[in-house]
PDB file of C-alpha atoms in Angstrom:
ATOM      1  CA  UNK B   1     -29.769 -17.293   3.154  1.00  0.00           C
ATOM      2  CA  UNK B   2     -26.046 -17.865   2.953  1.00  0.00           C
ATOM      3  CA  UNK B   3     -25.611 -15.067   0.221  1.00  0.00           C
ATOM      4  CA  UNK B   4     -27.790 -12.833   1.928  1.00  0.00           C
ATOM      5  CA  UNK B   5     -25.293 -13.002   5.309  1.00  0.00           C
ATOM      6  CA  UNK B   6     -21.849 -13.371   3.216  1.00  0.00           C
ATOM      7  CA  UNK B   7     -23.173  -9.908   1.373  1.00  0.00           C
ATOM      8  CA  UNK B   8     -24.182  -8.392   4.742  1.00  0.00           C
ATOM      9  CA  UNK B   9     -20.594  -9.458   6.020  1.00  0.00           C
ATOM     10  CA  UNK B  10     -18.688  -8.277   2.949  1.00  0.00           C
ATOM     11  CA  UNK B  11     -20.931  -4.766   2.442  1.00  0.00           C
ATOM     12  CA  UNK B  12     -20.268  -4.190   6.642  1.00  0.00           C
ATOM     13  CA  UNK B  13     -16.011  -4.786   5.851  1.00  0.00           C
ATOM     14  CA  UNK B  14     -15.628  -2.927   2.423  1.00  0.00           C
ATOM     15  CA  UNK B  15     -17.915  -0.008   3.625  1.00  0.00           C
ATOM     16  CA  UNK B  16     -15.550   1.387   6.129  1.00  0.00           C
ATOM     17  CA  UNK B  17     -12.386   0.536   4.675  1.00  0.00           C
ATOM     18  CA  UNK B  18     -13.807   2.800   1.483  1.00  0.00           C
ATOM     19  CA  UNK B  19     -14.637   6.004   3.601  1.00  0.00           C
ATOM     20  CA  UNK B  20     -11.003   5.384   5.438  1.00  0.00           C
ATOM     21  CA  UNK B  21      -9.388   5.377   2.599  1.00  0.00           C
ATOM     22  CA  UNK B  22     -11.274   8.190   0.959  1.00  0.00           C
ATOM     23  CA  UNK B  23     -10.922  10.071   3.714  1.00  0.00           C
ATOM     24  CA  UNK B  24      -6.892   9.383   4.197  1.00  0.00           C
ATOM     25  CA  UNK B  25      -6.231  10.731   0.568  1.00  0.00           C
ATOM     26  CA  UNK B  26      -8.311  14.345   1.246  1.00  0.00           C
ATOM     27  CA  UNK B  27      -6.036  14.754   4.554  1.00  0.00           C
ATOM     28  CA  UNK B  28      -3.212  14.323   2.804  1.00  0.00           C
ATOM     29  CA  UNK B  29      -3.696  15.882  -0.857  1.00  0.00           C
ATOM     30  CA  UNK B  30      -1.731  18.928   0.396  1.00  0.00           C
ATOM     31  CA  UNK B  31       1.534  17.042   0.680  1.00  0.00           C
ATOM     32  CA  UNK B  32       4.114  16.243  -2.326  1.00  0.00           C
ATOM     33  CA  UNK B  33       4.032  12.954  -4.135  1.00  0.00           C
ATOM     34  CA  UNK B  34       7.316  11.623  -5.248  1.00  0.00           C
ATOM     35  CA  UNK B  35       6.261   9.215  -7.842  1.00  0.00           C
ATOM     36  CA  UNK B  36       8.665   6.170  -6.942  1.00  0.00           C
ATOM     37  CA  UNK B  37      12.456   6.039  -8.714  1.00  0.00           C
ATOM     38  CA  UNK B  38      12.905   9.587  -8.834  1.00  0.00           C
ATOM     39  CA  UNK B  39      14.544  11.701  -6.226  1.00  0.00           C
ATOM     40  CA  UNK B  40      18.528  12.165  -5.444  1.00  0.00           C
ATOM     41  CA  UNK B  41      18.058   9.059  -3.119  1.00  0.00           C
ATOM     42  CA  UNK B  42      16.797   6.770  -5.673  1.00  0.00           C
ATOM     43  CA  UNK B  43      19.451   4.806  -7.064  1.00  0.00           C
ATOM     44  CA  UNK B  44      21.181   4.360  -3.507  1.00  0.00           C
ATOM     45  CA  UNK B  45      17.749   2.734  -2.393  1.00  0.00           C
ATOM     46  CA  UNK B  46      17.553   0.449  -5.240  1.00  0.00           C
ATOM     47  CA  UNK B  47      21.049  -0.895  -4.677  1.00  0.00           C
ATOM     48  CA  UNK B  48      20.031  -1.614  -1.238  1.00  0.00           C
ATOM     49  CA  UNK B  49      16.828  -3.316  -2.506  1.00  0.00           C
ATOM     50  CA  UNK B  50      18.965  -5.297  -4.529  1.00  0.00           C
ATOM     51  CA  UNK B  51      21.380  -6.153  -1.876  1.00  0.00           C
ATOM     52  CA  UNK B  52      18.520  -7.246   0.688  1.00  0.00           C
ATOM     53  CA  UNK B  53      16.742  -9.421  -2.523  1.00  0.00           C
ATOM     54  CA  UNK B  54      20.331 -11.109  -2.574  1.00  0.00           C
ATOM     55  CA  UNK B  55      20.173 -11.603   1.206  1.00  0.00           C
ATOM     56  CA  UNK B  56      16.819 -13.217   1.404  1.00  0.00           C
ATOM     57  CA  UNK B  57      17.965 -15.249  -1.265  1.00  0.00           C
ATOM     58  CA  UNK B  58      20.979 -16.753  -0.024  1.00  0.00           C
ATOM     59  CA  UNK B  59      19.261 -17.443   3.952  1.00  0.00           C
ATOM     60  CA  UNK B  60      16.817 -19.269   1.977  1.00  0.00           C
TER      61      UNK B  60
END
C-alpha cells in the first residue's frame, strides 16, 4: 500500500515538472545558445568566479 501511494506521489510531482520543462525548451528554441566559456566576456567572468571562490573561502 505504501508503494502504491509513494508512486502516486512521485508520478503526480515528476509529471508536471516534465511537460514544464518540455514545454520551456520549445518557447525558447528560437533564441541563441552560448555554450558556456566562450564569448568576449568569458575570461573576465571566470576571474570573477575565481575571486568570489577565494572570498567564500577566506569568510569561512
Amino acid at each position: 500500500m505504501n508503494t502504491i501511494i509513494l508512486l502516486t506521489l512521485l508520478i503526480a510531482i515528476v509529471a508536471p515538472a516534465v511537460v514544464m520543462v518540455c514545454r520551456a525548451d520549445r518557447r525558447t528554441t528560437d533564441l541563441n545558445r552560448v555554450p558556456f566559456g566562450f564569448g568576449p566576456d568569458s575570461e573576465r567572468i571566470h576571474d570573477e568566479l575565481v575571486v568570489l571562490n577565494l572570498r567564500r573561502r577566506d569568510c569561512a
